[in-house]
Short mmCIF file of C-alpha atoms in Angstrom, two decimals:
data_model
loop_
_atom_site.label_atom_id
_atom_site.label_comp_id
_atom_site.label_asym_id
_atom_site.label_seq_id
_atom_site.Cartn_x
_atom_site.Cartn_y
_atom_site.Cartn_z
CA UNK A 1 148.60 -109.99 101.81
CA UNK A 2 149.25 -112.50 99.06
CA UNK A 3 152.64 -110.87 98.41
CA UNK A 4 153.45 -111.23 102.11
CA UNK A 5 152.54 -114.93 101.94
CA UNK A 6 154.73 -115.30 98.83
CA UNK A 7 157.71 -113.85 100.68
CA UNK A 8 157.03 -116.05 103.71
CA UNK A 9 156.79 -119.18 101.55
CA UNK A 10 160.03 -118.22 99.82
CA UNK A 11 161.84 -117.88 103.15
CA UNK A 12 160.45 -121.23 104.37
CA UNK A 13 161.47 -122.89 101.11
CA UNK A 14 165.03 -121.64 101.46
CA UNK A 15 165.10 -122.84 105.07
CA UNK A 16 163.93 -126.33 104.04
CA UNK A 17 166.80 -126.56 101.60
CA UNK A 18 169.12 -126.44 104.57
CA UNK A 19 171.34 -123.65 103.43
CA UNK A 20 174.35 -123.01 105.62
CA UNK A 21 175.27 -119.75 107.27
CA UNK A 22 178.52 -119.64 105.32
CA UNK A 23 179.14 -117.30 102.43
CA UNK A 24 177.30 -118.54 99.37
CA UNK A 25 180.51 -119.14 97.44
CA UNK A 26 181.57 -121.70 100.07
CA UNK A 27 178.30 -123.63 99.99
CA UNK A 28 178.87 -126.35 97.40
CA UNK A 29 175.30 -127.55 97.70
CA UNK A 30 173.92 -124.07 97.01
CA UNK A 31 171.19 -124.59 94.35
CA UNK A 32 170.80 -120.90 93.53
CA UNK A 33 172.55 -119.72 90.40
CA UNK A 34 174.92 -116.92 91.33
CA UNK A 35 177.72 -115.10 89.61
CA UNK A 36 180.34 -113.11 91.53
CA UNK A 37 180.59 -109.69 89.92
CA UNK A 38 183.73 -107.83 90.96
CA UNK A 39 185.10 -104.40 90.41
CA UNK A 40 187.22 -104.65 93.50
CA UNK A 41 186.97 -106.68 96.66
CA UNK A 42 184.49 -104.32 98.29
CA UNK A 43 182.19 -104.35 95.25
CA UNK A 44 181.89 -108.14 94.91
CA UNK A 45 178.36 -109.51 95.11
CA UNK A 46 176.43 -112.67 94.27
CA UNK A 47 173.72 -112.36 91.64
CA UNK A 48 170.41 -114.04 92.51
CA UNK A 49 168.56 -115.55 89.57
CA UNK A 50 165.92 -118.19 88.97
CA UNK A 51 167.22 -121.74 89.38
CA UNK A 52 167.14 -122.81 85.77
CA UNK A 53 164.27 -123.03 83.30
CA UNK A 54 161.94 -124.94 85.65
CA UNK A 55 162.15 -122.81 88.81
CA UNK A 56 158.67 -122.70 90.38
CA UNK A 57 159.27 -119.11 91.53
CA UNK A 58 159.25 -117.95 87.92
CA UNK A 59 155.67 -116.99 86.95
CA UNK A 60 156.31 -118.47 83.50
CA UNK A 61 156.53 -121.90 85.21
CA UNK A 62 153.44 -121.60 87.40
CA UNK A 63 150.68 -124.19 86.94
CA UNK A 64 148.08 -123.27 84.36
CA UNK A 65 145.34 -122.85 86.98
CA UNK A 66 147.45 -120.27 88.83
CA UNK A 67 148.24 -118.31 85.67
CA UNK A 68 144.59 -118.33 84.65
CA UNK A 69 143.33 -117.27 88.10
CA UNK A 70 145.92 -114.48 88.31
CA UNK A 71 145.06 -113.05 84.91
CA UNK A 72 141.33 -113.49 85.58
CA UNK A 73 141.70 -111.15 88.55
CA UNK A 74 143.57 -108.58 86.46
CA UNK A 75 140.97 -108.88 83.69
CA UNK A 76 138.35 -108.22 86.36
CA UNK A 77 140.20 -104.97 87.17
CA UNK A 78 139.79 -103.94 83.54
CA UNK A 79 136.13 -105.00 83.67
CA UNK A 80 135.25 -102.90 86.71
CA UNK A 81 137.15 -99.89 85.37
CA UNK A 82 135.08 -99.99 82.19
CA UNK A 83 131.94 -100.78 84.18
CA UNK A 84 132.36 -97.65 86.31
CA UNK A 85 132.97 -95.54 83.19
CA UNK A 86 129.51 -96.14 81.69
CA UNK A 87 127.12 -97.14 84.48
CA UNK A 88 126.21 -93.52 85.12
CA UNK A 89 125.28 -92.66 81.51
CA UNK A 90 121.63 -93.89 81.80
CA UNK A 91 120.95 -91.77 84.90
CA UNK A 92 122.35 -88.51 83.49
CA UNK A 93 118.84 -86.94 83.49
CA UNK A 94 118.29 -87.76 87.19
CA UNK A 95 121.75 -86.52 88.24
CA UNK A 96 121.31 -83.35 86.17
CA UNK A 97 118.02 -82.56 87.93
CA UNK A 98 119.57 -83.01 91.38
CA UNK A 99 122.57 -80.79 90.62
CA UNK A 100 120.44 -78.25 88.64
CA UNK A 101 122.55 -78.49 85.48
CA UNK A 102 121.78 -79.49 81.90
CA UNK A 103 122.18 -83.05 80.70
CA UNK A 104 125.06 -81.93 78.49
CA UNK A 105 126.83 -80.48 81.54
CA UNK A 106 126.18 -83.63 83.60
CA UNK A 107 127.72 -85.75 80.84
CA UNK A 108 131.00 -84.03 81.77
CA UNK A 109 131.26 -86.53 84.63
CA UNK A 110 131.60 -89.36 82.13
CA UNK A 111 133.92 -87.28 79.95
CA UNK A 112 136.29 -86.55 82.83
CA UNK A 113 136.32 -90.20 83.88
CA UNK A 114 137.46 -91.12 80.36
CA UNK A 115 139.99 -88.26 80.25
CA UNK A 116 141.34 -89.57 83.56
CA UNK A 117 141.70 -92.96 81.89
CA UNK A 118 143.94 -91.44 79.25
CA UNK A 119 145.92 -89.29 81.68
CA UNK A 120 146.69 -92.20 83.99
CA UNK A 121 147.82 -94.61 81.27
CA UNK A 122 151.53 -93.58 81.15
CA UNK A 123 152.06 -94.18 84.87
CA UNK A 124 151.50 -97.94 84.97
CA UNK A 125 154.80 -99.11 83.50
CA UNK A 126 157.25 -97.04 85.57
CA UNK A 127 155.39 -97.64 88.84
CA UNK A 128 154.95 -101.40 88.36
CA UNK A 129 158.59 -101.77 87.29
CA UNK A 130 159.73 -99.91 90.43
CA UNK A 131 157.39 -101.25 93.11
CA UNK A 132 156.06 -104.46 91.53
CA UNK A 133 152.71 -105.24 89.90
CA UNK A 134 150.90 -106.24 93.09
CA UNK A 135 151.51 -103.00 94.96
CA UNK A 136 150.29 -100.95 91.97
CA UNK A 137 147.09 -103.01 91.68
CA UNK A 138 146.30 -102.84 95.37
CA UNK A 139 147.20 -99.17 95.90
CA UNK A 140 145.30 -97.86 92.91
CA UNK A 141 142.30 -100.10 93.49
CA UNK A 142 142.09 -98.74 97.05
CA UNK A 143 142.22 -95.18 95.66
CA UNK A 144 139.72 -96.11 92.94
CA UNK A 145 137.27 -97.35 95.58
CA UNK A 146 137.80 -94.19 97.63
CA UNK A 147 137.02 -91.92 94.67
CA UNK A 148 133.95 -93.96 93.70
CA UNK A 149 132.76 -93.69 97.31
CA UNK A 150 133.35 -89.94 97.16
CA UNK A 151 131.34 -89.71 93.94
CA UNK A 152 128.45 -91.56 95.55
CA UNK A 153 128.46 -88.96 98.35
CA UNK A 154 129.31 -85.92 96.19
CA UNK A 155 127.52 -82.87 97.65
CA UNK A 156 127.61 -80.82 94.45
CA UNK A 157 128.35 -80.92 90.75
CA UNK A 158 131.95 -79.65 91.04
CA UNK A 159 132.89 -82.33 93.57
CA UNK A 160 131.37 -85.00 91.34
CA UNK A 161 133.49 -83.91 88.37
CA UNK A 162 136.76 -83.89 90.33
CA UNK A 163 136.09 -87.27 91.92
CA UNK A 164 135.10 -88.88 88.60
CA UNK A 165 138.36 -87.69 87.03
CA UNK A 166 140.39 -89.13 89.92
CA UNK A 167 138.48 -92.42 89.71
CA UNK A 168 139.24 -92.69 86.00
CA UNK A 169 142.89 -91.81 86.61
CA UNK A 170 143.34 -94.60 89.16
CA UNK A 171 141.24 -97.09 87.21
CA UNK A 172 143.39 -96.59 84.13
CA UNK A 173 146.66 -97.26 85.93
CA UNK A 174 145.56 -100.64 87.25
CA UNK A 175 144.00 -101.48 83.89
CA UNK A 176 147.15 -100.86 81.86
CA UNK A 177 149.31 -102.84 84.30
CA UNK A 178 147.29 -105.93 83.39
CA UNK A 179 149.17 -106.21 80.10
CA UNK A 180 152.42 -106.50 82.04
CA UNK A 181 150.97 -109.27 84.19
CA UNK A 182 149.91 -111.17 81.08
CA UNK A 183 153.46 -110.91 79.75
CA UNK A 184 154.92 -112.01 83.09
CA UNK A 185 152.98 -115.28 83.06
CA UNK A 186 152.83 -116.35 79.40
CA UNK A 187 155.28 -116.55 76.53
CA UNK A 188 154.70 -114.66 73.29
CA UNK A 189 152.70 -117.33 71.48
CA UNK A 190 150.35 -118.00 74.40
CA UNK A 191 149.86 -114.29 75.01
CA UNK A 192 148.55 -113.95 71.48
CA UNK A 193 146.00 -116.69 72.13
CA UNK A 194 144.88 -115.39 75.53
CA UNK A 195 144.82 -111.64 74.83
CA UNK A 196 141.51 -111.79 72.87
CA UNK A 197 139.73 -113.29 75.89
CA UNK A 198 141.26 -110.62 78.13
CA UNK A 199 140.04 -107.94 75.71
CA UNK A 200 136.58 -109.52 75.64
CA UNK A 201 136.24 -109.37 79.44
CA UNK A 202 137.54 -105.79 79.54
CA UNK A 203 135.11 -104.63 76.86
CA UNK A 204 132.13 -106.32 78.51
CA UNK A 205 132.42 -103.90 81.45
CA UNK A 206 131.19 -100.76 79.65
CA UNK A 207 128.64 -102.87 77.73
CA UNK A 208 126.90 -104.44 80.74
CA UNK A 209 127.04 -101.42 83.06
CA UNK A 210 124.42 -99.29 81.23
CA UNK A 211 121.86 -102.08 81.64
CA UNK A 212 122.29 -101.99 85.43
CA UNK A 213 122.33 -98.17 85.48
CA UNK A 214 119.19 -97.95 83.35
CA UNK A 215 117.12 -100.06 85.73
CA UNK A 216 118.37 -98.02 88.68
CA UNK A 217 116.96 -94.91 86.97
CA UNK A 218 113.75 -96.55 85.76
CA UNK A 219 112.92 -98.12 89.13
CA UNK A 220 112.89 -94.73 90.85
CA UNK A 221 115.91 -95.49 93.04
CA UNK A 222 118.30 -92.69 93.89
CA UNK A 223 120.66 -92.27 90.90
CA UNK A 224 123.62 -92.50 93.30
CA UNK A 225 123.00 -96.23 93.52
CA UNK A 226 124.91 -96.61 90.27
CA UNK A 227 128.02 -95.51 92.17
CA UNK A 228 127.20 -97.79 95.11
CA UNK A 229 126.89 -100.76 92.73
CA UNK A 230 130.29 -99.94 91.18
CA UNK A 231 131.75 -99.57 94.68
CA UNK A 232 130.38 -102.92 95.86
CA UNK A 233 131.86 -104.75 92.87
CA UNK A 234 135.23 -102.99 93.02
CA UNK A 235 135.40 -103.38 96.81
CA UNK A 236 134.72 -107.11 96.56
CA UNK A 237 137.39 -107.41 93.86
CA UNK A 238 139.83 -105.47 96.03
CA UNK A 239 139.38 -107.95 98.90
CA UNK A 240 139.93 -110.89 96.52
CA UNK A 241 143.07 -109.24 95.14
CA UNK A 242 144.51 -108.55 98.58
CA UNK A 243 143.96 -112.18 99.61
CA UNK A 244 144.81 -114.05 96.43
CA UNK A 245 146.63 -111.93 93.80
CA UNK A 246 150.31 -112.98 93.63
CA UNK A 247 153.22 -110.84 92.52
CA UNK A 248 154.26 -111.69 88.95
CA UNK A 249 157.07 -109.22 88.19
CA UNK A 250 160.25 -111.31 88.10
CA UNK A 251 162.71 -108.58 89.30
CA UNK A 252 160.54 -107.98 92.37
CA UNK A 253 160.36 -111.72 93.16
CA UNK A 254 164.14 -112.02 92.82
CA UNK A 255 164.58 -109.01 95.13
CA UNK A 256 162.50 -110.85 97.76
CA UNK A 257 164.66 -113.91 97.24
CA UNK A 258 167.84 -111.88 97.71
CA UNK A 259 166.47 -110.43 100.96
CA UNK A 260 165.58 -113.92 102.19
CA UNK A 261 169.08 -115.18 101.41
CA UNK A 262 170.68 -112.24 103.19
CA UNK A 263 168.52 -112.88 106.24
CA UNK A 264 169.21 -116.64 106.19
CA UNK A 265 172.95 -116.66 105.55
CA UNK A 266 174.01 -113.36 107.09
CA UNK A 267 175.83 -112.65 103.83
CA UNK A 268 174.99 -109.14 102.65
CA UNK A 269 176.40 -109.57 99.14
CA UNK A 270 173.32 -111.39 97.76
CA UNK A 271 171.73 -109.05 95.21
CA UNK A 272 168.93 -109.35 92.69
CA UNK A 273 169.43 -108.01 89.15
CA UNK A 274 167.31 -105.00 90.11
CA UNK A 275 169.52 -104.27 93.11
CA UNK A 276 172.80 -104.91 91.27
CA UNK A 277 172.26 -102.16 88.71
CA UNK A 278 172.37 -98.42 89.25
CA UNK A 279 168.87 -97.42 90.36
CA UNK A 280 167.02 -95.21 87.90
CA UNK A 281 165.31 -92.17 89.35
CA UNK A 282 161.53 -92.70 89.41
CA UNK A 283 160.95 -89.12 88.31
CA UNK A 284 163.14 -89.72 85.26
CA UNK A 285 161.20 -92.91 84.50
CA UNK A 286 157.92 -91.06 84.67
CA UNK A 287 159.23 -88.24 82.50
CA UNK A 288 160.40 -90.75 79.90
CA UNK A 289 157.05 -92.57 80.11
CA UNK A 290 155.30 -89.31 79.25
CA UNK A 291 157.78 -88.09 76.63
CA UNK A 292 158.29 -91.25 74.56
CA UNK A 293 154.59 -91.90 73.69
CA UNK A 294 154.13 -88.29 72.59
CA UNK A 295 157.34 -88.38 70.56
CA UNK A 296 156.30 -91.66 68.90
CA UNK A 297 152.87 -90.25 68.14
CA UNK A 298 154.48 -87.32 66.32
CA UNK A 299 157.26 -89.22 64.52
CA UNK A 300 155.93 -92.73 63.78
CA UNK A 301 153.50 -92.80 60.82
CA UNK A 302 151.97 -96.15 61.83
CA UNK A 303 151.23 -94.89 65.34
CA UNK A 304 149.68 -91.71 63.96
CA UNK A 305 147.48 -93.64 61.51
CA UNK A 306 146.30 -96.26 64.01
CA UNK A 307 145.76 -93.65 66.73
CA UNK A 308 143.53 -91.69 64.35
CA UNK A 309 141.69 -94.85 63.33
CA UNK A 310 141.12 -96.20 66.85
CA UNK A 311 140.16 -92.74 68.10
CA UNK A 312 137.48 -92.61 65.43
CA UNK A 313 136.29 -96.12 66.40
CA UNK A 314 136.01 -94.99 70.02
CA UNK A 315 134.24 -91.76 68.99
CA UNK A 316 131.64 -93.93 67.28
CA UNK A 317 131.57 -96.22 70.31
CA UNK A 318 131.05 -93.52 72.94
CA UNK A 319 128.52 -91.72 70.75
CA UNK A 320 126.74 -95.04 70.35
CA UNK A 321 126.74 -95.72 74.11
CA UNK A 322 125.24 -92.32 74.88
CA UNK A 323 122.85 -91.90 71.97
CA UNK A 324 121.63 -95.32 70.85
CA UNK A 325 119.03 -95.64 73.65
CA UNK A 326 117.28 -92.61 72.12
CA UNK A 327 116.49 -94.90 69.18
CA UNK A 328 114.51 -97.33 71.29
CA UNK A 329 112.70 -94.68 73.32
CA UNK A 330 111.83 -92.48 70.32
CA UNK A 331 110.93 -95.21 67.83
CA UNK A 332 109.59 -98.02 70.02
CA UNK A 333 108.47 -96.25 73.22
CA UNK A 334 110.74 -98.39 75.40
CA UNK A 335 111.03 -97.22 79.00
CA UNK A 336 114.36 -96.11 80.47
CA UNK A 337 115.22 -99.60 81.66
CA UNK A 338 114.35 -101.66 78.60
CA UNK A 339 115.88 -99.12 76.18
CA UNK A 340 119.32 -100.07 77.44
CA UNK A 341 118.78 -103.79 76.94
CA UNK A 342 120.26 -103.24 73.47
CA UNK A 343 123.62 -103.37 75.26
CA UNK A 344 122.95 -107.04 75.96
CA UNK A 345 122.92 -107.59 72.20
CA UNK A 346 126.17 -105.62 71.91
CA UNK A 347 127.71 -107.81 74.62
CA UNK A 348 126.63 -110.93 72.72
CA UNK A 349 128.50 -109.58 69.67
CA UNK A 350 131.60 -109.00 71.78
CA UNK A 351 131.46 -112.56 73.13
CA UNK A 352 130.99 -114.03 69.64
CA UNK A 353 134.09 -112.18 68.47
CA UNK A 354 136.09 -113.38 71.49
CA UNK A 355 135.01 -116.99 71.03
CA UNK A 356 135.74 -116.80 67.30
CA UNK A 357 139.45 -116.11 67.85
CA UNK A 358 140.43 -119.65 66.71
CA UNK A 359 139.27 -118.53 63.24
CA UNK A 360 141.66 -115.60 63.60
CA UNK A 361 144.36 -118.15 64.39
CA UNK A 362 143.60 -119.99 61.16
CA UNK A 363 144.03 -116.77 59.17
CA UNK A 364 147.35 -116.08 60.88
CA UNK A 365 148.36 -119.70 60.21
CA UNK A 366 147.84 -119.09 56.49
CA UNK A 367 150.19 -116.10 56.72
CA UNK A 368 152.75 -118.24 58.53
CA UNK A 369 152.62 -120.93 55.82
CA UNK A 370 152.96 -118.28 53.14
CA UNK A 371 156.02 -116.85 54.91
CA UNK A 372 157.53 -120.34 55.34
CA UNK A 373 157.05 -121.03 51.64
CA UNK A 374 159.09 -117.89 50.94
CA UNK A 375 161.90 -119.05 53.23
CA UNK A 376 160.97 -116.84 56.22
CA UNK A 377 160.75 -118.08 59.80
CA UNK A 378 157.90 -115.77 60.82
CA UNK A 379 154.93 -113.92 59.40
CA UNK A 380 154.99 -110.15 59.10
CA UNK A 381 153.04 -108.03 61.64
CA UNK A 382 150.48 -107.29 58.93
CA UNK A 383 149.11 -110.79 59.58
CA UNK A 384 147.54 -109.30 62.71
CA UNK A 385 145.31 -107.06 60.57
CA UNK A 386 143.05 -109.86 59.33
CA UNK A 387 140.42 -109.26 62.01
CA UNK A 388 140.43 -105.53 61.21
CA UNK A 389 139.99 -106.24 57.50
CA UNK A 390 137.01 -108.47 58.30
CA UNK A 391 135.46 -105.98 60.73
CA UNK A 392 136.14 -102.67 58.93
CA UNK A 393 133.33 -103.02 56.35
CA UNK A 394 130.90 -104.41 58.94
CA UNK A 395 131.15 -101.21 61.02
CA UNK A 396 129.49 -98.82 58.50
CA UNK A 397 127.06 -101.56 57.46
CA UNK A 398 125.73 -102.08 61.00
CA UNK A 399 125.53 -98.31 61.59
CA UNK A 400 123.54 -97.74 58.38
CA UNK A 401 121.43 -100.76 59.33
CA UNK A 402 120.76 -99.28 62.77
CA UNK A 403 119.95 -95.85 61.35
CA UNK A 404 117.43 -96.90 58.71
CA UNK A 405 115.67 -99.86 60.28
CA UNK A 406 114.64 -98.13 63.53
CA UNK A 407 111.14 -97.16 62.38
CA UNK A 408 108.06 -98.14 64.39
CA UNK A 409 106.84 -100.12 61.36
CA UNK A 410 109.93 -102.37 61.57
CA UNK A 411 110.52 -104.90 64.32
CA UNK A 412 112.83 -103.68 67.09
CA UNK A 413 114.80 -106.89 66.58
CA UNK A 414 116.33 -105.39 63.45
CA UNK A 415 118.28 -102.57 65.21
CA UNK A 416 119.03 -104.95 68.10
CA UNK A 417 120.76 -107.37 65.72
CA UNK A 418 122.65 -104.41 64.24
CA UNK A 419 123.87 -103.65 67.78
CA UNK A 420 125.23 -107.20 68.06
CA UNK A 421 127.26 -106.70 64.88
CA UNK A 422 128.54 -103.42 66.31
CA UNK A 423 129.86 -105.23 69.40
CA UNK A 424 131.59 -107.79 67.17
CA UNK A 425 133.36 -105.12 65.12
CA UNK A 426 134.40 -103.10 68.17
CA UNK A 427 136.32 -105.98 69.77
CA UNK A 428 137.72 -107.19 66.42
CA UNK A 429 139.16 -103.77 65.56
CA UNK A 430 140.56 -103.32 69.07
CA UNK A 431 142.29 -106.71 69.10
CA UNK A 432 143.65 -106.50 65.59
CA UNK A 433 145.19 -103.05 65.90
CA UNK A 434 146.64 -103.74 69.36
CA UNK A 435 148.25 -107.01 68.26
CA UNK A 436 149.62 -105.26 65.17
CA UNK A 437 151.25 -102.58 67.31
CA UNK A 438 152.69 -105.16 69.73
CA UNK A 439 154.08 -107.21 66.85
CA UNK A 440 155.58 -104.18 65.08
CA UNK A 441 157.08 -102.32 68.04
CA UNK A 442 158.45 -105.10 70.23
CA UNK A 443 160.68 -103.12 72.61
CA UNK A 444 158.62 -99.92 72.44
CA UNK A 445 155.16 -101.53 72.20
CA UNK A 446 154.15 -100.30 75.67
CA UNK A 447 154.93 -96.67 74.79
CA UNK A 448 153.10 -97.03 71.47
CA UNK A 449 150.00 -98.39 73.21
CA UNK A 450 150.14 -95.63 75.81
CA UNK A 451 150.14 -93.04 73.00
CA UNK A 452 147.06 -94.61 71.44
CA UNK A 453 145.29 -94.96 74.81
CA UNK A 454 146.03 -91.38 75.82
CA UNK A 455 144.68 -89.82 72.63
CA UNK A 456 141.68 -92.06 72.08
CA UNK A 457 140.25 -91.64 75.58
CA UNK A 458 140.86 -87.89 75.78
CA UNK A 459 139.52 -87.11 72.29
CA UNK A 460 136.85 -89.79 71.96
CA UNK A 461 135.67 -89.31 75.54
CA UNK A 462 134.92 -85.69 74.75
CA UNK A 463 132.42 -86.89 72.14
CA UNK A 464 130.05 -87.81 74.96
CA UNK A 465 129.33 -84.06 75.21
CA UNK A 466 128.38 -83.97 71.54
CA UNK A 467 126.35 -87.18 71.34
CA UNK A 468 123.31 -86.05 73.33
CA UNK A 469 122.67 -82.84 71.31
CA UNK A 470 123.59 -84.71 68.09
CA UNK A 471 120.86 -87.31 68.61
CA UNK A 472 118.40 -84.65 69.80
CA UNK A 473 119.01 -82.29 66.87
CA UNK A 474 119.69 -84.71 64.01
CA UNK A 475 117.28 -87.41 65.11
CA UNK A 476 117.65 -91.14 65.51
CA UNK A 477 118.03 -91.75 61.75
CA UNK A 478 120.49 -89.08 60.70
CA UNK A 479 122.83 -89.16 63.72
CA UNK A 480 123.92 -92.80 63.15
CA UNK A 481 124.05 -92.06 59.41
CA UNK A 482 126.67 -89.38 60.02
CA UNK A 483 128.75 -91.86 62.02
CA UNK A 484 128.29 -94.51 59.32
CA UNK A 485 129.48 -92.08 56.67
CA UNK A 486 132.66 -91.32 58.61
CA UNK A 487 133.16 -95.08 59.17
CA UNK A 488 132.98 -95.56 55.41
CA UNK A 489 135.70 -92.95 54.91
CA UNK A 490 137.97 -94.81 57.36
CA UNK A 491 137.19 -98.24 55.90
CA UNK A 492 140.36 -98.52 53.72
CA UNK A 493 142.82 -98.03 56.63
CA UNK A 494 143.39 -101.74 57.52
CA UNK A 495 143.70 -102.69 53.84
CA UNK A 496 146.23 -99.92 53.15
CA UNK A 497 148.31 -100.99 56.16
CA UNK A 498 148.12 -104.63 55.11
CA UNK A 499 149.48 -103.84 51.64
CA UNK A 500 151.83 -100.92 52.47
CA UNK A 501 152.61 -101.48 56.14
CA UNK A 502 155.96 -103.17 55.54
CA UNK A 503 157.33 -100.22 53.58
CA UNK A 504 156.01 -97.77 56.19
CA UNK A 505 157.64 -99.78 58.96
CA UNK A 506 160.92 -99.70 57.03
CA UNK A 507 161.14 -95.94 57.60
CA UNK A 508 160.61 -96.24 61.37
CA UNK A 509 163.40 -95.57 63.84
CA UNK A 510 161.88 -97.77 66.52
CA UNK A 511 160.61 -100.90 64.82
CA UNK A 512 162.11 -103.75 66.76
CA UNK A 513 163.00 -107.21 65.60
CA UNK A 514 159.74 -108.93 64.74
CA UNK A 515 159.04 -111.92 66.94
CA UNK A 516 157.54 -115.10 65.63
CA UNK A 517 153.77 -115.19 65.33
#
């Protein structure tokens, strides 16, 4: 709907400019920048572009309020996708009883949702670059809502698993497109400042959802209400997106402009840059989108290292989401609802990290001054690792803290505070490693991020199956201790990359020209 209004406004705007019905080359007052491109007389066309650096059609020139509202809606897509991924975890016992399966088997629903997340990640780029961002958001959000509705009405365990996978698949596609929208609206420097807040909103989804799901289970309501809650939120967001989300992909906007000019002038030679080039087969785009991330994962050492590191972080995270409530029920006799309030503390930690990003900017500023003193015009990508170097030692500390302060003789506030530190480290590590990848692989950053997303959700999501028996068999003290020990083993990774990353990047075949920080 909003895209339709955009096209209508564009046509009205061109009409108000009083363009003649003559060929564009004869219209001296024509404000649109065009360039006749000729191979022979029959191939001549007029290239439609934005009208200079201040064209209001260009999303980079939109007012700040419009950029913020647009990216708030796309951040909300990421929020609801994460929300739907974890809201069911507190009611696994109730769902397992209804479907007559074990709790471990019922946790497969969450696993398949997360696997769907990873499987859908490579599709976002090719589809949004072919059909535009808006159509991808709307289409996949409609499908997402349909699959969530199907899950709420699932008649048996098998249907629930299939529908959860499809919901995750569609939720991931819309989620990963949000990065493209951010790039459409903001330049490189502003993206770096805004991305942490986007990450904070996205990560709050899976943090807040278990609180709502826990009280659904504790109150005695049908466990399916967790799906109805997710459907109500995603359906409301879908309506808002249909009414208010504008198209931000510049080639699509210019294609609309070319169509409007052809309709207005009767001249069929107006073409957008997307129309003037040889169309690339969508199947080939999708094949490349699947092949390049896998190839980079196998051939780029930095991608392999960071994929392993982030996968471990997400293994800890998903194990924490599933198992940590056992701590508060076993040690403090919390009921099903209040046991999940520890996720409020985790959300507070996430928000503190997001709001502390100006400190991150100060650390990057120091790197910039150091580079300037050495005659360089930009800092190296390793400057992005400062947050990871701050957070890496906090991760095992808060896990050990959680494991050995959760005794009935200790106040429950001690493990709750440890949970807040966990939330802080989770967002800090996510932001730091993502920004490092974006800064290192400029042209191929999207493929690099797809590789990391694919592996971490498929592998780490499978840990949900292990977490329940791990906490049951090892207990609430030893299970987090195992995770803390592994976190200690991974602790040196950011420091090694900070000191040796430049030499590792030198051996890469795909490291692009580093942009200014």
